[in-house]
Amino acid sequence: MRSLHLKNSLNSMGVLLLVFCFNCHAQRTKKDISRAEAQQLIIAEFAEGCAHKYNLNTREWQECLDAGLQKDSTSAYLWQQKAMPLFKARKYETGMVFIDKAVQYDADGMQPYRAFIKCVFAKTYRAAIVDFEACKVRLGNQYEMDHTYDFYIGLSYLQLNEYAKAEAIFEKEIAERVAKQRPDWAHHLDLFYYGISKYEQQQWTEAITILDRALAAYPEFSDAAYYKAVCLHRLGKAEEAKTLFEKAKANAEKGYTINEDNAVYELYPYQIRWK
C-alpha cells in the first residue's frame, strides 16, 4: 500500500511538473512575442518613421536610430541601419562596430550580412570566411545578396591567391546548381570566377571554356570578354584577342559589367577599370 501511495504521489508530481513547465513555456512565448512586437513598434517609429525620411548619409539618420536604441539597445535592425551608410561611405572600421552589435543580438539574421560586408566592402577575406563558415554550420549554405555563402567563400579564396581552393568551391557550386535546376541556370558570376580561378593558374584553354559559358549566360559581359581576350593572347591568338578586347571595351562603355546591386559602391574582384 505504501509503495502504491508513493507511486501515485510521484505520478501526481509529474503531472504538476508538466503543467508548470507548459505554463512557463507559454509565459516565455508570450513574453518573446510581446518583446518582438515592442521592437517592431520602435523600428516603425524611429527607423521607418524617422531615419528613413532623411538621406542615409545625414546626421538626422543616425540621430533617429540613436533615439530608437535608447528605447531598446538590443534591436539588431537598428544597429544594422546605423552601420549600413558607413559601409557605403567606405568607413568600414566605424561601421563594423555597429554591425558587430547587430550580430550580438541576432546572429542568424545579421552574421551573413556582416560576412558579406567583410568580403565585398571591407575586404577582410579571412574574417569573411570565418563568418560564412560559422553561418553554414548553423544555417546551411544559404543565400546572402543573391549568392550562396560558398560563393563568397570562393571569392575570398581568390582574393587570398588560394586559387585551387577557389576553383574547387566554384566547381562544386556550379555542379550543385545545375543538378538542382538546368544546365543553363549556372549564374554568370559563378562561371566568371570559376574561369578566373583557371586563369590565375595559367590554364588558358580551360579558362576560355568556362568564360564562354559565362558569356553565353551574359553575352555583353565585358569583364569576362576581357579575361578571355587575355587567355587568347597567351595562346598566341593575337588577332582574335584584339578583336575581342575591342568588343569588351565597347560593351564596358555601354555599362555592361558586373551588375550586382552593390557594384555601385564597390568594384568587385577582377572587375576591370577601363579608365
PDB file of C-alpha atoms in Angstrom:
ATOM      1  CA  MET A   1       0.000   0.000   0.000  1.00  0.00           C
ATOM      2  CA  ARG A   2       2.814   2.344   0.900  1.00  0.00           C
ATOM      3  CA  SER A   3       4.572   1.749  -2.446  1.00  0.00           C
ATOM      4  CA  LEU A   4       1.273   2.263  -4.309  1.00  0.00           C
ATOM      5  CA  HIS A   5       0.721   5.540  -2.438  1.00  0.00           C
ATOM      6  CA  LEU A   6       4.277   6.644  -3.287  1.00  0.00           C
ATOM      7  CA  LYS A   7       3.749   5.765  -6.942  1.00  0.00           C
ATOM      8  CA  ASN A   8       0.523   7.780  -7.073  1.00  0.00           C
ATOM      9  CA  SER A   9       2.258  10.706  -5.407  1.00  0.00           C
ATOM     10  CA  LEU A  10       5.079  10.629  -7.933  1.00  0.00           C
ATOM     11  CA  ASN A  11       2.591  10.473 -10.806  1.00  0.00           C
ATOM     12  CA  SER A  12       0.761  13.491  -9.390  1.00  0.00           C
ATOM     13  CA  MET A  13       4.032  15.381  -9.064  1.00  0.00           C
ATOM     14  CA  GLY A  14       4.880  14.541 -12.683  1.00  0.00           C
ATOM     15  CA  VAL A  15       1.540  15.925 -13.877  1.00  0.00           C
ATOM     16  CA  LEU A  16       2.020  19.085 -11.825  1.00  0.00           C
ATOM     17  CA  LEU A  17       5.567  19.489 -13.154  1.00  0.00           C
ATOM     18  CA  LEU A  18       4.330  19.051 -16.727  1.00  0.00           C
ATOM     19  CA  VAL A  19       1.609  21.663 -16.210  1.00  0.00           C
ATOM     20  CA  PHE A  20       4.132  24.002 -14.579  1.00  0.00           C
ATOM     21  CA  CYS A  21       6.590  23.605 -17.489  1.00  0.00           C
ATOM     22  CA  PHE A  22       3.810  24.154 -20.021  1.00  0.00           C
ATOM     23  CA  ASN A  23       2.730  27.326 -18.236  1.00  0.00           C
ATOM     24  CA  CYS A  24       6.349  28.547 -18.088  1.00  0.00           C
ATOM     25  CA  HIS A  25       6.783  27.900 -21.808  1.00  0.00           C
ATOM     26  CA  ALA A  26       3.530  29.699 -22.583  1.00  0.00           C
ATOM     27  CA  GLN A  27       4.634  32.661 -20.457  1.00  0.00           C
ATOM     28  CA  ARG A  28       8.062  32.787 -22.155  1.00  0.00           C
ATOM     29  CA  THR A  29       6.467  32.557 -25.602  1.00  0.00           C
ATOM     30  CA  LYS A  30       4.040  35.339 -24.747  1.00  0.00           C
ATOM     31  CA  LYS A  31       6.934  37.414 -23.384  1.00  0.00           C
ATOM     32  CA  ASP A  32       9.017  36.821 -26.540  1.00  0.00           C
ATOM     33  CA  ILE A  33       6.092  37.775 -28.773  1.00  0.00           C
ATOM     34  CA  SER A  34       5.485  40.915 -26.732  1.00  0.00           C
ATOM     35  CA  ARG A  35       9.153  41.834 -26.971  1.00  0.00           C
ATOM     36  CA  ALA A  36       9.195  41.281 -30.738  1.00  0.00           C
ATOM     37  CA  GLU A  37       6.078  43.395 -31.109  1.00  0.00           C
ATOM     38  CA  ALA A  38       7.610  46.121 -28.962  1.00  0.00           C
ATOM     39  CA  GLN A  39      10.755  46.111 -31.099  1.00  0.00           C
ATOM     40  CA  GLN A  40       8.677  46.406 -34.265  1.00  0.00           C
ATOM     41  CA  LEU A  41       6.911  49.436 -32.828  1.00  0.00           C
ATOM     42  CA  ILE A  42      10.282  51.033 -32.080  1.00  0.00           C
ATOM     43  CA  ILE A  43      11.523  50.238 -35.586  1.00  0.00           C
ATOM     44  CA  ALA A  44       8.354  51.709 -37.082  1.00  0.00           C
ATOM     45  CA  GLU A  45       8.752  54.904 -35.078  1.00  0.00           C
ATOM     46  CA  PHE A  46      12.486  55.528 -35.208  1.00  0.00           C
ATOM     47  CA  ALA A  47      13.628  53.849 -38.451  1.00  0.00           C
ATOM     48  CA  GLU A  48      10.671  53.876 -40.826  1.00  0.00           C
ATOM     49  CA  GLY A  49       9.009  56.933 -39.297  1.00  0.00           C
ATOM     50  CA  CYS A  50      12.165  58.976 -38.699  1.00  0.00           C
ATOM     51  CA  ALA A  51      15.543  57.864 -40.140  1.00  0.00           C
ATOM     52  CA  HIS A  52      14.110  56.774 -43.490  1.00  0.00           C
ATOM     53  CA  LYS A  53      12.756  60.262 -44.094  1.00  0.00           C
ATOM     54  CA  TYR A  54      16.323  61.544 -44.425  1.00  0.00           C
ATOM     55  CA  ASN A  55      19.248  60.766 -46.689  1.00  0.00           C
ATOM     56  CA  LEU A  56      21.173  57.861 -45.188  1.00  0.00           C
ATOM     57  CA  ASN A  57      24.375  59.914 -45.003  1.00  0.00           C
ATOM     58  CA  THR A  58      22.852  62.646 -42.839  1.00  0.00           C
ATOM     59  CA  ARG A  59      23.272  63.262 -39.129  1.00  0.00           C
ATOM     60  CA  GLU A  60      19.484  63.037 -38.755  1.00  0.00           C
ATOM     61  CA  TRP A  61      19.547  59.402 -39.949  1.00  0.00           C
ATOM     62  CA  GLN A  62      21.920  58.456 -37.143  1.00  0.00           C
ATOM     63  CA  GLU A  63      20.146  60.574 -34.524  1.00  0.00           C
ATOM     64  CA  CYS A  64      16.802  58.911 -35.239  1.00  0.00           C
ATOM     65  CA  LEU A  65      18.348  55.472 -34.835  1.00  0.00           C
ATOM     66  CA  ASP A  66      20.170  56.522 -31.664  1.00  0.00           C
ATOM     67  CA  ALA A  67      16.838  57.629 -30.205  1.00  0.00           C
ATOM     68  CA  GLY A  68      15.383  54.213 -31.002  1.00  0.00           C
ATOM     69  CA  LEU A  69      18.331  52.447 -29.417  1.00  0.00           C
ATOM     70  CA  GLN A  70      17.803  54.456 -26.254  1.00  0.00           C
ATOM     71  CA  LYS A  71      14.391  52.778 -26.087  1.00  0.00           C
ATOM     72  CA  ASP A  72      15.822  49.311 -26.834  1.00  0.00           C
ATOM     73  CA  SER A  73      19.553  48.799 -27.262  1.00  0.00           C
ATOM     74  CA  THR A  74      19.032  45.147 -28.301  1.00  0.00           C
ATOM     75  CA  SER A  75      17.413  45.924 -31.671  1.00  0.00           C
ATOM     76  CA  ALA A  76      19.700  44.257 -34.219  1.00  0.00           C
ATOM     77  CA  TYR A  77      17.934  46.000 -37.086  1.00  0.00           C
ATOM     78  CA  LEU A  78      18.603  49.478 -35.690  1.00  0.00           C
ATOM     79  CA  TRP A  79      22.302  48.638 -35.207  1.00  0.00           C
ATOM     80  CA  GLN A  80      22.462  47.345 -38.789  1.00  0.00           C
ATOM     81  CA  GLN A  81      20.809  50.517 -40.093  1.00  0.00           C
ATOM     82  CA  LYS A  82      23.453  52.583 -38.299  1.00  0.00           C
ATOM     83  CA  ALA A  83      26.226  50.518 -39.891  1.00  0.00           C
ATOM     84  CA  MET A  84      24.947  50.374 -43.460  1.00  0.00           C
ATOM     85  CA  PRO A  85      25.524  54.019 -44.518  1.00  0.00           C
ATOM     86  CA  LEU A  86      29.046  53.900 -43.100  1.00  0.00           C
ATOM     87  CA  PHE A  87      29.949  50.901 -45.232  1.00  0.00           C
ATOM     88  CA  LYS A  88      28.620  52.655 -48.322  1.00  0.00           C
ATOM     89  CA  ALA A  89      30.761  55.669 -47.374  1.00  0.00           C
ATOM     90  CA  ARG A  90      33.793  53.322 -47.054  1.00  0.00           C
ATOM     91  CA  LYS A  91      34.043  53.898 -43.296  1.00  0.00           C
ATOM     92  CA  TYR A  92      34.436  50.180 -42.694  1.00  0.00           C
ATOM     93  CA  GLU A  93      36.056  50.147 -39.272  1.00  0.00           C
ATOM     94  CA  THR A  94      33.476  52.517 -37.797  1.00  0.00           C
ATOM     95  CA  GLY A  95      30.586  50.628 -39.365  1.00  0.00           C
ATOM     96  CA  MET A  96      31.895  47.298 -38.134  1.00  0.00           C
ATOM     97  CA  VAL A  97      31.437  48.390 -34.518  1.00  0.00           C
ATOM     98  CA  PHE A  98      27.705  48.735 -35.146  1.00  0.00           C
ATOM     99  CA  ILE A  99      27.272  45.574 -37.219  1.00  0.00           C
ATOM    100  CA  ASP A 100      29.070  43.609 -34.501  1.00  0.00           C
ATOM    101  CA  LYS A 101      26.334  44.823 -32.147  1.00  0.00           C
ATOM    102  CA  ALA A 102      23.685  43.664 -34.601  1.00  0.00           C
ATOM    103  CA  VAL A 103      25.273  40.200 -34.740  1.00  0.00           C
ATOM    104  CA  GLN A 104      25.427  40.108 -30.934  1.00  0.00           C
ATOM    105  CA  TYR A 105      21.642  40.435 -30.736  1.00  0.00           C
ATOM    106  CA  ASP A 106      20.669  38.425 -33.864  1.00  0.00           C
ATOM    107  CA  ALA A 107      23.438  36.153 -35.105  1.00  0.00           C
ATOM    108  CA  ASP A 108      21.324  34.154 -37.550  1.00  0.00           C
ATOM    109  CA  GLY A 109      19.865  37.262 -39.139  1.00  0.00           C
ATOM    110  CA  MET A 110      22.927  39.516 -39.151  1.00  0.00           C
ATOM    111  CA  GLN A 111      26.097  37.394 -39.312  1.00  0.00           C
ATOM    112  CA  PRO A 112      25.608  36.536 -43.015  1.00  0.00           C
ATOM    113  CA  TYR A 113      25.282  40.256 -43.773  1.00  0.00           C
ATOM    114  CA  ARG A 114      28.428  41.018 -41.763  1.00  0.00           C
ATOM    115  CA  ALA A 115      30.280  38.308 -43.650  1.00  0.00           C
ATOM    116  CA  PHE A 116      29.145  39.824 -46.964  1.00  0.00           C
ATOM    117  CA  ILE A 117      30.358  43.249 -45.847  1.00  0.00           C
ATOM    118  CA  LYS A 118      33.750  41.804 -44.890  1.00  0.00           C
ATOM    119  CA  CYS A 119      34.068  40.132 -48.297  1.00  0.00           C
ATOM    120  CA  VAL A 120      32.784  42.791 -50.706  1.00  0.00           C
ATOM    121  CA  PHE A 121      33.240  46.057 -48.795  1.00  0.00           C
ATOM    122  CA  ALA A 122      35.901  45.817 -46.072  1.00  0.00           C
ATOM    123  CA  LYS A 123      37.886  43.170 -47.982  1.00  0.00           C
ATOM    124  CA  THR A 124      38.946  41.315 -44.845  1.00  0.00           C
ATOM    125  CA  TYR A 125      38.724  37.962 -46.575  1.00  0.00           C
ATOM    126  CA  ARG A 126      39.894  35.572 -43.879  1.00  0.00           C
ATOM    127  CA  ALA A 127      37.446  37.139 -41.440  1.00  0.00           C
ATOM    128  CA  ALA A 128      34.706  36.806 -44.073  1.00  0.00           C
ATOM    129  CA  ILE A 129      35.467  33.097 -44.465  1.00  0.00           C
ATOM    130  CA  VAL A 130      35.273  32.576 -40.682  1.00  0.00           C
ATOM    131  CA  ASP A 131      31.852  34.257 -40.562  1.00  0.00           C
ATOM    132  CA  PHE A 132      30.457  32.403 -43.562  1.00  0.00           C
ATOM    133  CA  GLU A 133      31.712  29.038 -42.317  1.00  0.00           C
ATOM    134  CA  ALA A 134      30.042  29.667 -38.943  1.00  0.00           C
ATOM    135  CA  CYS A 135      26.811  30.553 -40.742  1.00  0.00           C
ATOM    136  CA  LYS A 136      26.993  27.346 -42.771  1.00  0.00           C
ATOM    137  CA  VAL A 137      27.276  25.270 -39.592  1.00  0.00           C
ATOM    138  CA  ARG A 138      24.101  26.796 -38.153  1.00  0.00           C
ATOM    139  CA  LEU A 139      22.069  27.587 -41.255  1.00  0.00           C
ATOM    140  CA  GLY A 140      23.437  25.537 -44.155  1.00  0.00           C
ATOM    141  CA  ASN A 141      24.677  27.044 -47.423  1.00  0.00           C
ATOM    142  CA  GLN A 142      22.044  29.788 -47.601  1.00  0.00           C
ATOM    143  CA  TYR A 143      21.903  32.914 -49.770  1.00  0.00           C
ATOM    144  CA  GLU A 144      23.033  36.451 -48.944  1.00  0.00           C
ATOM    145  CA  MET A 145      22.622  39.228 -51.510  1.00  0.00           C
ATOM    146  CA  ASP A 146      21.584  36.760 -54.246  1.00  0.00           C
ATOM    147  CA  HIS A 147      24.549  34.390 -53.803  1.00  0.00           C
ATOM    148  CA  THR A 148      25.335  31.439 -51.567  1.00  0.00           C
ATOM    149  CA  TYR A 149      27.749  31.572 -48.671  1.00  0.00           C
ATOM    150  CA  ASP A 150      30.056  29.273 -50.663  1.00  0.00           C
ATOM    151  CA  PHE A 151      30.145  31.819 -53.498  1.00  0.00           C
ATOM    152  CA  TYR A 152      31.643  34.412 -51.166  1.00  0.00           C
ATOM    153  CA  ILE A 153      33.999  31.878 -49.607  1.00  0.00           C
ATOM    154  CA  GLY A 154      35.282  31.047 -53.089  1.00  0.00           C
ATOM    155  CA  LEU A 155      35.597  34.747 -53.889  1.00  0.00           C
ATOM    156  CA  SER A 156      37.575  35.270 -50.683  1.00  0.00           C
ATOM    157  CA  TYR A 157      39.979  32.473 -51.562  1.00  0.00           C
ATOM    158  CA  LEU A 158      40.517  34.060 -54.979  1.00  0.00           C
ATOM    159  CA  GLN A 159      41.474  37.302 -53.286  1.00  0.00           C
ATOM    160  CA  LEU A 160      43.839  35.437 -50.969  1.00  0.00           C
ATOM    161  CA  ASN A 161      45.583  33.889 -54.013  1.00  0.00           C
ATOM    162  CA  GLU A 162      44.439  30.426 -52.963  1.00  0.00           C
ATOM    163  CA  TYR A 163      43.265  29.612 -56.456  1.00  0.00           C
ATOM    164  CA  ALA A 164      42.914  25.840 -56.193  1.00  0.00           C
ATOM    165  CA  LYS A 165      40.605  26.211 -53.184  1.00  0.00           C
ATOM    166  CA  ALA A 166      38.534  28.777 -55.058  1.00  0.00           C
ATOM    167  CA  GLU A 167      38.362  26.526 -58.115  1.00  0.00           C
ATOM    168  CA  ALA A 168      37.071  23.580 -56.080  1.00  0.00           C
ATOM    169  CA  ILE A 169      34.370  25.690 -54.444  1.00  0.00           C
ATOM    170  CA  PHE A 170      33.095  27.248 -57.678  1.00  0.00           C
ATOM    171  CA  GLU A 171      33.170  23.901 -59.481  1.00  0.00           C
ATOM    172  CA  LYS A 172      31.057  22.339 -56.715  1.00  0.00           C
ATOM    173  CA  GLU A 173      28.755  25.371 -56.539  1.00  0.00           C
ATOM    174  CA  ILE A 174      28.023  25.272 -60.275  1.00  0.00           C
ATOM    175  CA  ALA A 175      27.563  21.494 -60.333  1.00  0.00           C
ATOM    176  CA  GLU A 176      25.036  21.653 -57.486  1.00  0.00           C
ATOM    177  CA  ARG A 177      23.082  24.470 -59.095  1.00  0.00           C
ATOM    178  CA  VAL A 178      22.966  22.702 -62.457  1.00  0.00           C
ATOM    179  CA  ALA A 179      21.883  19.445 -60.809  1.00  0.00           C
ATOM    180  CA  LYS A 180      19.017  21.185 -58.989  1.00  0.00           C
ATOM    181  CA  GLN A 181      17.888  23.292 -61.925  1.00  0.00           C
ATOM    182  CA  ARG A 182      19.086  23.260 -65.551  1.00  0.00           C
ATOM    183  CA  PRO A 183      22.499  23.357 -67.255  1.00  0.00           C
ATOM    184  CA  ASP A 184      21.877  26.918 -68.469  1.00  0.00           C
ATOM    185  CA  TRP A 185      20.956  28.178 -64.991  1.00  0.00           C
ATOM    186  CA  ALA A 186      24.503  28.458 -63.666  1.00  0.00           C
ATOM    187  CA  HIS A 187      24.948  32.067 -62.581  1.00  0.00           C
ATOM    188  CA  HIS A 188      27.237  34.071 -64.848  1.00  0.00           C
ATOM    189  CA  LEU A 189      29.254  35.313 -61.854  1.00  0.00           C
ATOM    190  CA  ASP A 190      29.850  31.787 -60.555  1.00  0.00           C
ATOM    191  CA  LEU A 191      31.090  30.888 -64.039  1.00  0.00           C
ATOM    192  CA  PHE A 192      33.147  34.074 -64.301  1.00  0.00           C
ATOM    193  CA  TYR A 193      35.001  33.490 -61.048  1.00  0.00           C
ATOM    194  CA  TYR A 194      35.400  29.790 -61.799  1.00  0.00           C
ATOM    195  CA  GLY A 195      37.021  30.839 -65.069  1.00  0.00           C
ATOM    196  CA  ILE A 196      39.216  33.322 -63.198  1.00  0.00           C
ATOM    197  CA  SER A 197      40.424  30.541 -60.885  1.00  0.00           C
ATOM    198  CA  LYS A 198      41.641  28.696 -64.005  1.00  0.00           C
ATOM    199  CA  TYR A 199      43.069  31.894 -65.494  1.00  0.00           C
ATOM    200  CA  GLU A 200      45.141  32.535 -62.362  1.00  0.00           C
ATOM    201  CA  GLN A 201      46.569  29.025 -62.618  1.00  0.00           C
ATOM    202  CA  GLN A 202      47.527  29.757 -66.260  1.00  0.00           C
ATOM    203  CA  GLN A 203      45.134  27.128 -67.551  1.00  0.00           C
ATOM    204  CA  TRP A 204      44.258  29.280 -70.542  1.00  0.00           C
ATOM    205  CA  THR A 205      42.213  26.812 -72.571  1.00  0.00           C
ATOM    206  CA  GLU A 206      40.170  25.652 -69.579  1.00  0.00           C
ATOM    207  CA  ALA A 207      39.587  29.261 -68.559  1.00  0.00           C
ATOM    208  CA  ILE A 208      38.282  30.119 -72.042  1.00  0.00           C
ATOM    209  CA  THR A 209      35.853  27.189 -71.958  1.00  0.00           C
ATOM    210  CA  ILE A 210      34.363  28.377 -68.671  1.00  0.00           C
ATOM    211  CA  LEU A 211      34.372  32.074 -69.608  1.00  0.00           C
ATOM    212  CA  ASP A 212      32.490  31.121 -72.780  1.00  0.00           C
ATOM    213  CA  ARG A 213      29.759  29.701 -70.553  1.00  0.00           C
ATOM    214  CA  ALA A 214      29.627  32.984 -68.621  1.00  0.00           C
ATOM    215  CA  LEU A 215      29.359  34.865 -71.915  1.00  0.00           C
ATOM    216  CA  ALA A 216      26.593  32.528 -73.091  1.00  0.00           C
ATOM    217  CA  ALA A 217      24.627  33.499 -69.966  1.00  0.00           C
ATOM    218  CA  TYR A 218      25.506  37.215 -70.289  1.00  0.00           C
ATOM    219  CA  PRO A 219      26.714  37.907 -73.866  1.00  0.00           C
ATOM    220  CA  GLU A 220      27.727  41.536 -73.260  1.00  0.00           C
ATOM    221  CA  PHE A 221      29.716  40.736 -70.094  1.00  0.00           C
ATOM    222  CA  SER A 222      32.750  42.950 -70.726  1.00  0.00           C
ATOM    223  CA  ASP A 223      34.883  41.648 -67.860  1.00  0.00           C
ATOM    224  CA  ALA A 224      34.510  38.021 -68.946  1.00  0.00           C
ATOM    225  CA  ALA A 225      35.369  39.014 -72.527  1.00  0.00           C
ATOM    226  CA  TYR A 226      38.439  40.914 -71.330  1.00  0.00           C
ATOM    227  CA  TYR A 227      39.897  37.908 -69.487  1.00  0.00           C
ATOM    228  CA  LYS A 228      39.053  35.624 -72.392  1.00  0.00           C
ATOM    229  CA  ALA A 229      40.967  38.019 -74.653  1.00  0.00           C
ATOM    230  CA  VAL A 230      43.995  37.793 -72.336  1.00  0.00           C
ATOM    231  CA  CYS A 231      43.801  33.993 -72.472  1.00  0.00           C
ATOM    232  CA  LEU A 232      43.636  34.064 -76.266  1.00  0.00           C
ATOM    233  CA  HIS A 233      46.675  36.313 -76.385  1.00  0.00           C
ATOM    234  CA  ARG A 234      48.559  33.917 -74.095  1.00  0.00           C
ATOM    235  CA  LEU A 235      47.734  31.127 -76.524  1.00  0.00           C
ATOM    236  CA  GLY A 236      49.228  33.108 -79.393  1.00  0.00           C
ATOM    237  CA  LYS A 237      45.909  34.125 -80.957  1.00  0.00           C
ATOM    238  CA  ALA A 238      46.739  37.822 -81.097  1.00  0.00           C
ATOM    239  CA  GLU A 239      44.244  38.957 -83.761  1.00  0.00           C
ATOM    240  CA  GLU A 240      41.325  37.119 -82.172  1.00  0.00           C
ATOM    241  CA  ALA A 241      42.336  38.553 -78.800  1.00  0.00           C
ATOM    242  CA  LYS A 242      42.491  42.110 -80.188  1.00  0.00           C
ATOM    243  CA  THR A 243      39.046  41.838 -81.773  1.00  0.00           C
ATOM    244  CA  LEU A 244      37.517  40.520 -78.558  1.00  0.00           C
ATOM    245  CA  PHE A 245      39.297  43.167 -76.484  1.00  0.00           C
ATOM    246  CA  GLU A 246      37.764  45.964 -78.570  1.00  0.00           C
ATOM    247  CA  LYS A 247      34.330  44.369 -78.242  1.00  0.00           C
ATOM    248  CA  ALA A 248      34.758  44.080 -74.483  1.00  0.00           C
ATOM    249  CA  LYS A 249      35.769  47.740 -74.229  1.00  0.00           C
ATOM    250  CA  ALA A 250      32.762  48.840 -76.283  1.00  0.00           C
ATOM    251  CA  ASN A 251      30.391  46.840 -74.066  1.00  0.00           C
ATOM    252  CA  ALA A 252      32.023  48.256 -70.942  1.00  0.00           C
ATOM    253  CA  GLU A 253      31.406  51.784 -72.223  1.00  0.00           C
ATOM    254  CA  LYS A 254      27.721  50.863 -72.539  1.00  0.00           C
ATOM    255  CA  GLY A 255      27.690  49.771 -68.897  1.00  0.00           C
ATOM    256  CA  TYR A 256      27.787  46.007 -69.393  1.00  0.00           C
ATOM    257  CA  THR A 257      29.917  44.938 -66.467  1.00  0.00           C
ATOM    258  CA  ILE A 258      29.343  43.150 -63.144  1.00  0.00           C
ATOM    259  CA  ASN A 259      25.741  44.078 -62.417  1.00  0.00           C
ATOM    260  CA  GLU A 260      25.403  43.361 -58.708  1.00  0.00           C
ATOM    261  CA  ASP A 261      23.390  45.946 -56.751  1.00  0.00           C
ATOM    262  CA  ASN A 262      26.376  46.854 -54.580  1.00  0.00           C
ATOM    263  CA  ALA A 263      28.707  47.306 -57.553  1.00  0.00           C
ATOM    264  CA  VAL A 264      27.684  50.983 -57.496  1.00  0.00           C
ATOM    265  CA  TYR A 265      29.590  51.266 -54.199  1.00  0.00           C
ATOM    266  CA  GLU A 266      32.477  48.842 -54.637  1.00  0.00           C
ATOM    267  CA  LEU A 267      34.415  47.340 -57.503  1.00  0.00           C
ATOM    268  CA  TYR A 268      34.009  43.587 -57.352  1.00  0.00           C
ATOM    269  CA  PRO A 269      37.097  41.365 -57.542  1.00  0.00           C
ATOM    270  CA  TYR A 270      38.534  41.224 -61.075  1.00  0.00           C
ATOM    271  CA  GLN A 271      36.172  43.930 -62.328  1.00  0.00           C
ATOM    272  CA  ILE A 272      38.076  45.949 -64.908  1.00  0.00           C
ATOM    273  CA  ARG A 273      38.746  49.664 -64.566  1.00  0.00           C
ATOM    274  CA  TRP A 274      38.758  50.823 -68.189  1.00  0.00           C
ATOM    275  CA  LYS A 275      39.657  54.446 -67.434  1.00  0.00           C
TER     276      LYS A 275
END
